[in-house]
PDB file of C-alpha atoms in Angstrom:
ATOM      1  CA  MET A  22       6.247 -33.926 -21.114  1.00 53.00           C
ATOM      2  CA  ALA A  23       9.003 -35.880 -22.886  1.00 51.00           C
ATOM      3  CA  GLY A  24       7.905 -36.971 -26.328  1.00 59.00           C
ATOM      4  CA  ASN A  25       5.137 -34.351 -26.553  1.00 77.00           C
ATOM      5  CA  SER A  26       5.947 -32.461 -29.751  1.00 93.00           C
ATOM      6  CA  ALA A  27       3.534 -29.597 -29.015  1.00 94.00           C
ATOM      7  CA  PHE A  28       4.971 -29.093 -25.525  1.00 96.00           C
ATOM      8  CA  ASP A  29       8.525 -29.316 -26.848  1.00 95.00           C
ATOM      9  CA  LYS A  30       7.730 -26.788 -29.557  1.00 96.00           C
ATOM     10  CA  LEU A  31       6.352 -24.302 -27.046  1.00 96.00           C
ATOM     11  CA  ALA A  32       8.975 -24.962 -24.357  1.00 95.00           C
ATOM     12  CA  GLY A  33      11.768 -24.569 -26.889  1.00 95.00           C
ATOM     13  CA  VAL A  34      10.850 -20.968 -27.735  1.00 95.00           C
ATOM     14  CA  GLN A  35      13.842 -18.635 -27.579  1.00 94.00           C
ATOM     15  CA  SER A  36      12.334 -15.241 -28.396  1.00 95.00           C
ATOM     16  CA  ALA A  37       9.088 -13.286 -28.163  1.00 93.00           C
ATOM     17  CA  SER A  38       8.806 -13.148 -31.953  1.00 94.00           C
ATOM     18  CA  GLN A  39       9.141 -16.927 -32.178  1.00 95.00           C
ATOM     19  CA  LEU A  40       6.488 -17.312 -29.490  1.00 95.00           C
ATOM     20  CA  GLU A  41       4.095 -14.979 -31.299  1.00 93.00           C
ATOM     21  CA  ARG A  42       4.300 -17.090 -34.446  1.00 93.00           C
ATOM     22  CA  ILE A  43       3.190 -20.135 -32.453  1.00 93.00           C
ATOM     23  CA  ILE A  44       0.350 -18.561 -30.478  1.00 91.00           C
ATOM     24  CA  GLU A  45      -0.941 -15.878 -32.860  1.00 88.00           C
ATOM     25  CA  ASP A  46      -3.878 -17.923 -34.228  1.00 86.00           C
ATOM     26  CA  ASP A  47      -6.707 -17.712 -31.677  1.00 80.00           C
ATOM     27  CA  GLU A  48      -8.714 -20.281 -33.654  1.00 81.00           C
ATOM     28  CA  THR A  49      -6.189 -23.076 -33.094  1.00 89.00           C
ATOM     29  CA  LEU A  50      -4.434 -21.932 -29.907  1.00 94.00           C
ATOM     30  CA  VAL A  51      -6.702 -23.804 -27.486  1.00 93.00           C
ATOM     31  CA  THR A  52      -6.335 -27.143 -29.271  1.00 93.00           C
ATOM     32  CA  PHE A  53      -2.566 -26.601 -29.498  1.00 95.00           C
ATOM     33  CA  LEU A  54      -2.402 -25.917 -25.744  1.00 96.00           C
ATOM     34  CA  MET A  55      -4.457 -29.046 -25.125  1.00 95.00           C
ATOM     35  CA  GLU A  56      -2.052 -31.073 -27.217  1.00 95.00           C
ATOM     36  CA  ALA A  57       0.830 -29.575 -25.228  1.00 95.00           C
ATOM     37  CA  GLY A  58      -0.875 -30.384 -21.914  1.00 94.00           C
ATOM     38  CA  ILE A  59      -1.154 -26.730 -20.906  1.00 95.00           C
ATOM     39  CA  LEU A  60      -4.943 -27.056 -21.008  1.00 94.00           C
ATOM     40  CA  PRO A  61      -6.774 -30.319 -20.160  1.00 92.00           C
ATOM     41  CA  ALA A  62      -7.571 -32.366 -23.262  1.00 92.00           C
ATOM     42  CA  SER A  63     -10.637 -33.992 -21.681  1.00 92.00           C
ATOM     43  CA  ARG A  64     -13.315 -33.022 -19.193  1.00 91.00           C
ATOM     44  CA  ASN A  65     -16.051 -34.863 -17.340  1.00 91.00           C
ATOM     45  CA  CYS A  66     -19.372 -33.197 -16.643  1.00 92.00           C
ATOM     46  CA  PRO A  67     -19.311 -31.590 -13.157  1.00 90.00           C
ATOM     47  CA  THR A  68     -23.053 -32.100 -12.649  1.00 89.00           C
ATOM     48  CA  PRO A  69     -23.745 -34.441  -9.710  1.00 87.00           C
ATOM     49  CA  ASP A  70     -24.862 -37.923 -10.848  1.00 86.00           C
ATOM     50  CA  CYS A  71     -23.638 -37.246 -14.403  1.00 90.00           C
ATOM     51  CA  GLY A  72     -19.857 -37.237 -14.792  1.00 88.00           C
ATOM     52  CA  ARG A  73     -20.064 -38.134 -18.480  1.00 91.00           C
ATOM     53  CA  PRO A  74     -17.141 -37.221 -20.754  1.00 93.00           C
ATOM     54  CA  MET A  75     -17.856 -33.827 -22.272  1.00 94.00           C
ATOM     55  CA  THR A  76     -17.444 -32.860 -25.929  1.00 94.00           C
ATOM     56  CA  LEU A  77     -15.200 -30.018 -27.096  1.00 94.00           C
ATOM     57  CA  ASN A  78     -17.298 -27.681 -29.243  1.00 93.00           C
ATOM     58  CA  ARG A  79     -16.316 -24.659 -31.255  1.00 91.00           C
ATOM     59  CA  ALA A  80     -17.789 -21.454 -29.838  1.00 86.00           C
ATOM     60  CA  VAL A  81     -16.387 -18.725 -32.060  1.00 77.00           C
ATOM     61  CA  ARG A  82     -18.082 -15.942 -30.130  1.00 76.00           C
ATOM     62  CA  ARG A  83     -16.476 -17.097 -26.878  1.00 77.00           C
ATOM     63  CA  SER A  84     -13.077 -15.699 -25.901  1.00 80.00           C
ATOM     64  CA  ASP A  85     -11.295 -19.050 -26.164  1.00 89.00           C
ATOM     65  CA  LYS A  86     -13.237 -20.157 -29.283  1.00 90.00           C
ATOM     66  CA  TYR A  87     -14.087 -23.491 -27.629  1.00 93.00           C
ATOM     67  CA  ARG A  88     -16.278 -24.790 -24.797  1.00 93.00           C
ATOM     68  CA  TRP A  89     -16.800 -28.158 -23.155  1.00 94.00           C
ATOM     69  CA  VAL A  90     -20.405 -29.320 -23.652  1.00 94.00           C
ATOM     70  CA  CYS A  91     -22.220 -32.193 -21.946  1.00 94.00           C
ATOM     71  CA  ARG A  92     -24.338 -34.414 -24.216  1.00 88.00           C
ATOM     72  CA  GLY A  93     -25.889 -36.320 -21.313  1.00 78.00           C
ATOM     73  CA  GLY A  94     -29.507 -36.614 -20.248  1.00 76.00           C
ATOM     74  CA  ALA A  95     -30.783 -34.098 -17.696  1.00 81.00           C
ATOM     75  CA  CYS A  96     -27.764 -31.798 -18.044  1.00 86.00           C
ATOM     76  CA  ALA A  97     -27.513 -31.999 -21.856  1.00 87.00           C
ATOM     77  CA  GLY A  98     -26.164 -28.768 -23.232  1.00 87.00           C
ATOM     78  CA  ARG A  99     -24.345 -27.727 -20.061  1.00 91.00           C
ATOM     79  CA  GLU A 100     -21.198 -25.782 -20.963  1.00 92.00           C
ATOM     80  CA  VAL A 101     -17.898 -25.516 -19.107  1.00 92.00           C
ATOM     81  CA  SER A 102     -14.954 -23.253 -19.924  1.00 93.00           C
ATOM     82  CA  VAL A 103     -11.798 -24.896 -21.269  1.00 94.00           C
ATOM     83  CA  ARG A 104     -10.021 -23.111 -18.391  1.00 93.00           C
ATOM     84  CA  ASP A 105     -12.169 -24.688 -15.688  1.00 91.00           C
ATOM     85  CA  LYS A 106     -10.108 -26.033 -12.762  1.00 89.00           C
ATOM     86  CA  THR A 107      -6.821 -24.753 -14.183  1.00 93.00           C
ATOM     87  CA  ILE A 108      -4.383 -22.028 -13.204  1.00 93.00           C
ATOM     88  CA  PHE A 109      -6.156 -19.870 -15.806  1.00 94.00           C
ATOM     89  CA  SER A 110      -9.646 -20.218 -14.291  1.00 91.00           C
ATOM     90  CA  ASP A 111      -9.898 -16.767 -12.722  1.00 90.00           C
ATOM     91  CA  SER A 112      -8.416 -14.837 -15.637  1.00 92.00           C
ATOM     92  CA  LYS A 113     -10.350 -13.269 -18.494  1.00 90.00           C
ATOM     93  CA  MET A 114      -7.219 -12.431 -20.483  1.00 93.00           C
ATOM     94  CA  PRO A 115      -6.838 -14.076 -23.888  1.00 93.00           C
ATOM     95  CA  MET A 116      -4.756 -17.220 -23.615  1.00 94.00           C
ATOM     96  CA  ARG A 117      -2.298 -15.760 -26.097  1.00 94.00           C
ATOM     97  CA  GLN A 118      -1.491 -12.919 -23.693  1.00 95.00           C
ATOM     98  CA  ILE A 119      -1.218 -15.251 -20.702  1.00 96.00           C
ATOM     99  CA  ILE A 120       1.296 -17.496 -22.467  1.00 97.00           C
ATOM    100  CA  HIS A 121       3.236 -14.372 -23.465  1.00 97.00           C
ATOM    101  CA  LEU A 122       3.234 -13.250 -19.809  1.00 97.00           C
ATOM    102  CA  ILE A 123       4.547 -16.636 -18.680  1.00 98.00           C
ATOM    103  CA  PHE A 124       7.335 -16.369 -21.236  1.00 98.00           C
ATOM    104  CA  GLU A 125       8.285 -12.868 -20.078  1.00 97.00           C
ATOM    105  CA  TRP A 126       8.284 -14.002 -16.429  1.00 98.00           C
ATOM    106  CA  SER A 127      10.628 -16.827 -17.383  1.00 98.00           C
ATOM    107  CA  ARG A 128      12.998 -14.236 -18.851  1.00 97.00           C
ATOM    108  CA  ASP A 129      12.739 -12.177 -15.657  1.00 96.00           C
ATOM    109  CA  GLY A 130      11.379  -9.286 -17.681  1.00 93.00           C
ATOM    110  CA  ASP A 131      10.912  -5.776 -16.323  1.00 93.00           C
ATOM    111  CA  ARG A 132       7.253  -5.477 -15.349  1.00 94.00           C
ATOM    112  CA  ASP A 133       6.613  -2.093 -16.970  1.00 95.00           C
ATOM    113  CA  THR A 134       8.175  -3.275 -20.222  1.00 96.00           C
ATOM    114  CA  VAL A 135       6.232  -6.547 -20.091  1.00 96.00           C
ATOM    115  CA  ALA A 136       2.939  -4.693 -19.653  1.00 97.00           C
ATOM    116  CA  ALA A 137       3.683  -2.629 -22.760  1.00 96.00           C
ATOM    117  CA  ASP A 138       4.878  -5.594 -24.833  1.00 95.00           C
ATOM    118  CA  VAL A 139       2.003  -7.892 -23.890  1.00 95.00           C
ATOM    119  CA  GLY A 140      -0.598  -5.140 -24.073  1.00 94.00           C
ATOM    120  CA  CYS A 141      -2.102  -5.425 -20.609  1.00 95.00           C
ATOM    121  CA  HIS A 142      -2.409  -3.414 -17.402  1.00 96.00           C
ATOM    122  CA  LEU A 143       0.577  -3.300 -15.057  1.00 96.00           C
ATOM    123  CA  ASN A 144      -1.553  -4.722 -12.237  1.00 96.00           C
ATOM    124  CA  THR A 145      -2.246  -7.752 -14.419  1.00 96.00           C
ATOM    125  CA  VAL A 146       1.487  -8.299 -14.813  1.00 96.00           C
ATOM    126  CA  TYR A 147       1.963  -8.071 -11.046  1.00 95.00           C
ATOM    127  CA  SER A 148      -0.869 -10.561 -10.468  1.00 95.00           C
ATOM    128  CA  TRP A 149       0.430 -13.129 -12.952  1.00 97.00           C
ATOM    129  CA  PHE A 150       4.032 -12.737 -11.848  1.00 96.00           C
ATOM    130  CA  LYS A 151       2.870 -13.409  -8.288  1.00 95.00           C
ATOM    131  CA  ILE A 152       0.981 -16.537  -9.406  1.00 95.00           C
ATOM    132  CA  LEU A 153       4.053 -17.843 -11.223  1.00 97.00           C
ATOM    133  CA  ARG A 154       6.433 -16.913  -8.401  1.00 97.00           C
ATOM    134  CA  GLU A 155       4.296 -18.766  -5.872  1.00 96.00           C
ATOM    135  CA  ALA A 156       3.996 -21.776  -8.183  1.00 96.00           C
ATOM    136  CA  ALA A 157       7.786 -21.881  -8.538  1.00 97.00           C
ATOM    137  CA  ALA A 158       8.216 -21.441  -4.776  1.00 97.00           C
ATOM    138  CA  LEU A 159       5.827 -24.310  -4.047  1.00 96.00           C
ATOM    139  CA  HIS A 160       7.714 -26.506  -6.493  1.00 96.00           C
ATOM    140  CA  VAL A 161      11.003 -25.718  -4.739  1.00 96.00           C
ATOM    141  CA  ARG A 162       9.490 -26.607  -1.361  1.00 95.00           C
ATOM    142  CA  ASN A 163       7.914 -29.820  -2.623  1.00 95.00           C
ATOM    143  CA  SER A 164      11.027 -31.036  -4.436  1.00 94.00           C
ATOM    144  CA  HIS A 165      13.554 -30.492  -1.676  1.00 93.00           C
ATOM    145  CA  GLN A 166      16.930 -32.017  -2.455  1.00 89.00           C
ATOM    146  CA  ILE A 167      19.922 -32.595  -0.219  1.00 96.00           C
ATOM    147  CA  LEU A 168      23.129 -31.134  -1.626  1.00 97.00           C
ATOM    148  CA  GLY A 169      26.661 -32.437  -1.380  1.00 96.00           C
ATOM    149  CA  GLY A 170      27.877 -35.817  -0.215  1.00 96.00           C
ATOM    150  CA  THR A 171      31.211 -37.559   0.098  1.00 95.00           C
ATOM    151  CA  GLY A 172      33.791 -35.838  -2.096  1.00 95.00           C
ATOM    152  CA  GLU A 173      31.682 -32.675  -2.484  1.00 97.00           C
ATOM    153  CA  THR A 174      32.437 -29.240  -1.058  1.00 97.00           C
ATOM    154  CA  ILE A 175      29.797 -26.744  -0.014  1.00 98.00           C
ATOM    155  CA  GLU A 176      30.468 -23.208   1.151  1.00 97.00           C
ATOM    156  CA  VAL A 177      28.081 -22.042   3.881  1.00 98.00           C
ATOM    157  CA  ASP A 178      27.526 -18.551   5.202  1.00 96.00           C
ATOM    158  CA  GLU A 179      24.850 -16.352   6.746  1.00 95.00           C
ATOM    159  CA  SER A 180      23.778 -12.861   5.753  1.00 95.00           C
ATOM    160  CA  VAL A 181      21.177 -10.246   6.609  1.00 92.00           C
ATOM    161  CA  LEU A 182      18.727  -9.359   3.832  1.00 84.00           C
ATOM    162  CA  VAL A 183      16.798  -6.446   5.348  1.00 67.00           C
ATOM    163  CA  LYS A 184      18.288  -3.629   7.396  1.00 55.00           C
ATOM    164  CA  ARG A 185      17.999   0.115   7.858  1.00 48.00           C
ATOM    165  CA  LYS A 186      19.690   2.251   5.208  1.00 51.00           C
ATOM    166  CA  ALA A 187      23.127   3.487   6.220  1.00 48.00           C
ATOM    167  CA  ASN A 188      22.336   2.192   9.725  1.00 47.00           C
ATOM    168  CA  ARG A 189      20.184   5.259  10.379  1.00 49.00           C
ATOM    169  CA  GLY A 190      16.737   5.560  11.891  1.00 45.00           C
ATOM    170  CA  ARG A 191      14.695   3.298  14.073  1.00 46.00           C
ATOM    171  CA  MET A 192      14.243  -0.278  13.049  1.00 41.00           C
ATOM    172  CA  PRO A 193      11.834  -2.806  14.594  1.00 50.00           C
ATOM    173  CA  ALA A 194      13.479  -5.854  16.099  1.00 48.00           C
ATOM    174  CA  ASN A 195      11.880  -8.093  13.446  1.00 54.00           C
ATOM    175  CA  ALA A 196      12.985  -5.959  10.481  1.00 63.00           C
ATOM    176  CA  GLN A 197      16.223  -7.853  10.007  1.00 76.00           C
ATOM    177  CA  LYS A 198      15.881 -11.050   8.014  1.00 86.00           C
ATOM    178  CA  TRP A 199      18.804 -13.404   8.450  1.00 93.00           C
ATOM    179  CA  VAL A 200      19.325 -16.187   5.967  1.00 96.00           C
ATOM    180  CA  VAL A 201      21.694 -19.145   5.975  1.00 97.00           C
ATOM    181  CA  GLY A 202      22.861 -20.155   2.521  1.00 97.00           C
ATOM    182  CA  GLY A 203      25.218 -22.508   0.782  1.00 98.00           C
ATOM    183  CA  ILE A 204      26.551 -23.333  -2.658  1.00 98.00           C
ATOM    184  CA  CYS A 205      27.992 -26.585  -3.971  1.00 98.00           C
ATOM    185  CA  ARG A 206      31.266 -25.850  -5.706  1.00 97.00           C
ATOM    186  CA  ARG A 207      30.873 -28.549  -8.350  1.00 97.00           C
ATOM    187  CA  THR A 208      27.208 -28.232  -9.326  1.00 97.00           C
ATOM    188  CA  ARG A 209      26.719 -24.532  -8.386  1.00 97.00           C
ATOM    189  CA  ARG A 210      23.385 -25.464  -6.808  1.00 97.00           C
ATOM    190  CA  CYS A 211      22.359 -23.381  -3.822  1.00 97.00           C
ATOM    191  CA  PHE A 212      20.174 -23.453  -0.765  1.00 97.00           C
ATOM    192  CA  PHE A 213      18.854 -20.558   1.291  1.00 97.00           C
ATOM    193  CA  GLU A 214      16.741 -20.608   4.430  1.00 96.00           C
ATOM    194  CA  LEU A 215      15.431 -17.737   6.540  1.00 95.00           C
ATOM    195  CA  VAL A 216      16.286 -18.074  10.230  1.00 95.00           C
ATOM    196  CA  GLU A 217      15.259 -16.347  13.441  1.00 92.00           C
ATOM    197  CA  ASP A 218      18.797 -16.271  14.800  1.00 93.00           C
ATOM    198  CA  ARG A 219      22.343 -17.415  14.092  1.00 93.00           C
ATOM    199  CA  SER A 220      22.735 -19.701  17.068  1.00 96.00           C
ATOM    200  CA  MET A 221      24.636 -22.968  16.803  1.00 97.00           C
ATOM    201  CA  GLY A 222      21.458 -25.028  17.108  1.00 96.00           C
ATOM    202  CA  THR A 223      19.690 -23.070  14.366  1.00 97.00           C
ATOM    203  CA  ILE A 224      22.575 -23.175  11.916  1.00 97.00           C
ATOM    204  CA  GLU A 225      23.289 -26.856  12.513  1.00 97.00           C
ATOM    205  CA  SER A 226      19.603 -27.645  11.910  1.00 97.00           C
ATOM    206  CA  VAL A 227      19.614 -25.732   8.622  1.00 97.00           C
ATOM    207  CA  ILE A 228      22.770 -27.451   7.435  1.00 98.00           C
ATOM    208  CA  GLY A 229      21.331 -30.825   8.425  1.00 97.00           C
ATOM    209  CA  ARG A 230      18.247 -30.196   6.264  1.00 97.00           C
ATOM    210  CA  HIS A 231      20.191 -29.165   3.185  1.00 98.00           C
ATOM    211  CA  VAL A 232      23.638 -30.809   3.234  1.00 98.00           C
ATOM    212  CA  ALA A 233      24.409 -34.522   3.072  1.00 97.00           C
ATOM    213  CA  SER A 234      26.572 -36.170   5.685  1.00 96.00           C
ATOM    214  CA  GLY A 235      30.169 -36.571   4.583  1.00 96.00           C
ATOM    215  CA  THR A 236      30.255 -33.239   2.744  1.00 98.00           C
ATOM    216  CA  THR A 237      33.217 -30.928   3.275  1.00 97.00           C
ATOM    217  CA  ILE A 238      31.849 -27.587   4.468  1.00 97.00           C
ATOM    218  CA  MET A 239      33.763 -24.322   4.160  1.00 96.00           C
ATOM    219  CA  THR A 240      32.783 -21.527   6.551  1.00 96.00           C
ATOM    220  CA  ASP A 241      34.126 -18.396   8.158  1.00 93.00           C
ATOM    221  CA  GLY A 242      35.067 -18.382  11.829  1.00 90.00           C
ATOM    222  CA  TRP A 243      31.585 -17.730  13.255  1.00 93.00           C
ATOM    223  CA  ARG A 244      31.355 -19.806  16.447  1.00 94.00           C
ATOM    224  CA  SER A 245      28.046 -21.441  15.489  1.00 96.00           C
ATOM    225  CA  TYR A 246      29.950 -23.592  12.978  1.00 96.00           C
ATOM    226  CA  ASN A 247      32.398 -24.920  15.557  1.00 95.00           C
ATOM    227  CA  ASN A 248      30.863 -28.390  16.006  1.00 95.00           C
ATOM    228  CA  LEU A 249      30.257 -29.314  12.352  1.00 96.00           C
ATOM    229  CA  ASP A 250      33.118 -31.799  12.369  1.00 94.00           C
ATOM    230  CA  GLU A 251      31.270 -33.614  15.169  1.00 93.00           C
ATOM    231  CA  ARG A 252      28.046 -33.733  13.103  1.00 93.00           C
ATOM    232  CA  GLY A 253      29.340 -35.902  10.268  1.00 93.00           C
ATOM    233  CA  PHE A 254      30.848 -33.166   8.077  1.00 96.00           C
ATOM    234  CA  GLY A 255      34.354 -32.273   7.084  1.00 95.00           C
ATOM    235  CA  HIS A 256      34.893 -28.681   8.210  1.00 95.00           C
ATOM    236  CA  MET A 257      37.411 -26.125   7.014  1.00 94.00           C
ATOM    237  CA  VAL A 258      37.519 -22.544   8.248  1.00 93.00           C
ATOM    238  CA  VAL A 259      38.788 -19.310   6.744  1.00 91.00           C
ATOM    239  CA  ASN A 260      39.450 -16.562   9.276  1.00 85.00           C
ATOM    240  CA  HIS A 261      37.966 -13.446   7.677  1.00 76.00           C
ATOM    241  CA  SER A 262      39.536 -11.181  10.278  1.00 71.00           C
ATOM    242  CA  LEU A 263      42.913 -12.097   8.781  1.00 70.00           C
ATOM    243  CA  TYR A 264      42.270 -13.027   5.125  1.00 74.00           C
ATOM    244  CA  PHE A 265      39.543 -14.073   2.687  1.00 77.00           C
ATOM    245  CA  VAL A 266      41.498 -16.964   1.175  1.00 81.00           C
ATOM    246  CA  CYS A 267      43.647 -19.171   3.372  1.00 75.00           C
ATOM    247  CA  PRO A 268      47.281 -18.489   2.408  1.00 74.00           C
ATOM    248  CA  LEU A 269      48.257 -22.075   3.254  1.00 75.00           C
ATOM    249  CA  ASP A 270      45.537 -23.635   1.085  1.00 81.00           C
ATOM    250  CA  ARG A 271      43.975 -21.533  -1.677  1.00 80.00           C
ATOM    251  CA  ASN A 272      40.990 -23.899  -1.803  1.00 85.00           C
ATOM    252  CA  VAL A 273      39.897 -22.828   1.671  1.00 85.00           C
ATOM    253  CA  HIS A 274      37.585 -19.844   1.142  1.00 90.00           C
ATOM    254  CA  THR A 275      33.908 -18.848   0.975  1.00 90.00           C
ATOM    255  CA  GLN A 276      34.133 -16.549  -2.035  1.00 94.00           C
ATOM    256  CA  ASN A 277      31.491 -18.420  -4.062  1.00 95.00           C
ATOM    257  CA  ILE A 278      28.758 -17.999  -1.455  1.00 96.00           C
ATOM    258  CA  GLU A 279      29.858 -14.398  -0.824  1.00 95.00           C
ATOM    259  CA  ASN A 280      29.432 -13.711  -4.532  1.00 95.00           C
ATOM    260  CA  ARG A 281      26.063 -15.477  -4.493  1.00 96.00           C
ATOM    261  CA  TRP A 282      24.833 -13.117  -1.770  1.00 96.00           C
ATOM    262  CA  ARG A 283      25.476 -10.199  -4.096  1.00 95.00           C
ATOM    263  CA  TRP A 284      23.429 -11.798  -6.872  1.00 95.00           C
ATOM    264  CA  LEU A 285      20.584 -12.758  -4.533  1.00 95.00           C
ATOM    265  CA  LYS A 286      20.403  -9.300  -2.971  1.00 93.00           C
ATOM    266  CA  ARG A 287      20.438  -7.662  -6.396  1.00 93.00           C
ATOM    267  CA  PHE A 288      17.620  -9.973  -7.481  1.00 94.00           C
ATOM    268  CA  LEU A 289      15.560  -9.064  -4.402  1.00 92.00           C
ATOM    269  CA  SER A 290      16.308  -5.368  -4.828  1.00 89.00           C
ATOM    270  CA  ASP A 291      15.194  -5.444  -8.475  1.00 88.00           C
ATOM    271  CA  LYS A 292      11.909  -7.009  -7.410  1.00 85.00           C
ATOM    272  CA  GLY A 293      11.295  -4.277  -4.851  1.00 76.00           C
ATOM    273  CA  SER A 294      10.144  -7.064  -2.557  1.00 66.00           C
ATOM    274  CA  HIS A 295       8.526  -6.228   0.752  1.00 65.00           C
ATOM    275  CA  LYS A 296      10.155  -8.138   3.586  1.00 61.00           C
ATOM    276  CA  GLY A 297       6.984 -10.210   3.920  1.00 68.00           C
ATOM    277  CA  ASN A 298       7.560 -11.569   0.392  1.00 84.00           C
ATOM    278  CA  ILE A 299      11.249 -12.293   0.753  1.00 90.00           C
ATOM    279  CA  GLU A 300      10.806 -16.044   1.167  1.00 92.00           C
ATOM    280  CA  THR A 301       8.882 -16.588  -2.074  1.00 94.00           C
ATOM    281  CA  TYR A 302      11.214 -14.291  -4.021  1.00 95.00           C
ATOM    282  CA  MET A 303      14.159 -16.198  -2.567  1.00 95.00           C
ATOM    283  CA  GLU A 304      12.534 -19.456  -3.650  1.00 97.00           C
ATOM    284  CA  GLU A 305      11.987 -18.016  -7.128  1.00 97.00           C
ATOM    285  CA  TYR A 306      15.721 -17.309  -7.233  1.00 97.00           C
ATOM    286  CA  LEU A 307      16.394 -20.912  -6.192  1.00 97.00           C
ATOM    287  CA  PHE A 308      14.031 -22.136  -8.914  1.00 98.00           C
ATOM    288  CA  ARG A 309      15.987 -20.180 -11.511  1.00 98.00           C
ATOM    289  CA  ASN A 310      19.256 -21.461 -10.034  1.00 97.00           C
ATOM    290  CA  ARG A 311      18.037 -25.051 -10.344  1.00 97.00           C
ATOM    291  CA  CYS A 312      17.122 -24.492 -13.983  1.00 97.00           C
ATOM    292  CA  ALA A 313      20.533 -22.988 -14.755  1.00 97.00           C
ATOM    293  CA  CYS A 314      22.364 -25.841 -13.032  1.00 97.00           C
ATOM    294  CA  ALA A 315      20.267 -28.447 -14.853  1.00 96.00           C
ATOM    295  CA  ASN A 316      20.651 -26.621 -18.189  1.00 96.00           C
ATOM    296  CA  VAL A 317      16.849 -26.393 -18.503  1.00 96.00           C
ATOM    297  CA  SER A 318      15.111 -23.241 -19.687  1.00 97.00           C
ATOM    298  CA  VAL A 319      13.025 -21.476 -17.047  1.00 98.00           C
ATOM    299  CA  PHE A 320      10.175 -21.280 -19.573  1.00 98.00           C
ATOM    300  CA  ALA A 321      10.147 -25.057 -20.073  1.00 97.00           C
ATOM    301  CA  ALA A 322      10.319 -25.623 -16.307  1.00 98.00           C
ATOM    302  CA  ILE A 323       7.461 -23.263 -15.409  1.00 98.00           C
ATOM    303  CA  LEU A 324       5.321 -24.656 -18.247  1.00 97.00           C
ATOM    304  CA  GLN A 325       5.830 -28.147 -16.819  1.00 96.00           C
ATOM    305  CA  ILE A 326       4.675 -26.874 -13.430  1.00 96.00           C
ATOM    306  CA  VAL A 327       1.565 -25.392 -15.088  1.00 95.00           C
ATOM    307  CA  VAL A 328       0.884 -28.746 -16.768  1.00 94.00           C
ATOM    308  CA  ASN A 329       1.204 -30.557 -13.415  1.00 92.00           C
ATOM    309  CA  MET A 330      -0.993 -28.041 -11.582  1.00 89.00           C
ATOM    310  CA  ASN A 331      -3.723 -28.217 -14.215  1.00 82.00           C
ATOM    311  CA  ARG A 332      -3.607 -31.990 -14.267  1.00 78.00           C
ATOM    312  CA  ASP A 333      -3.862 -32.219 -10.487  1.00 71.00           C
ATOM    313  CA  GLY A 334      -6.730 -29.713 -10.457  1.00 61.00           C
ATOM    314  CA  LEU A 335      -9.050 -31.801 -12.628  1.00 44.00           C
ATOM    315  CA  GLY A 336     -12.116 -33.189 -10.904  1.00 37.00           C
TER     316      GLY A 336
END
């Protein structure tokens, strides 16, 4: 939304108090959100054989203070919510609270605290955080980017995300969730992908989907990495059974991806994510990583996704 002053004003918010000053006036909030692209600024009548442009009318007794009204022939007077065919369609919350929830999600706020600050039920926070997480995850999937390239170095490793506590008790065979991940040393951008196994074929396929040919890849000595130099990559190995940083070349290590595992696992632990939700939470983490690497606020990025979703949902 470059050049959109309303969008830039909203996306540039740095604090909850600053946000409240922008969205506190229910009478003008809808038109402001339309100007920002968060709500559609035009609407055609959904009645078959009509399709005329509808008029935005004030409706003070309605929750959003405005309604779309058709001035056509047979369907004259038909009203449509300003939220129709948007991400907000199924919610009855005031728009002010929804925007506040989006802001708190962007800050990765604690859900109990967010519920108290926004003034809504905890289940509502869970529902909206799920909507936003899945929107971010879909964006990550649909905007896949290959990392690395000639002159770039990417550390690659694999780790298990779900396992029995202290290795005690029975655990179903499918309870372990292995993930292959990598981080570009220069850009700090990451990739993660859940895998069924750590075989050579699986790991080479994952690397091929995420890493550009010609990249130098740093790994540990796991045998599934053995043929990377035959697949168009430079390959350097650190033997973790002997050391974590190669004593002959201090640049040969996988400490960045090892550190990233700690941050990812802490993120997943804080979410209390069930193993069935791991993929979307992992993609949310990647979304936040992309924003950090691009020096873009998460709030601005998720608002842009909302704008795109609402635009694409118009009939």
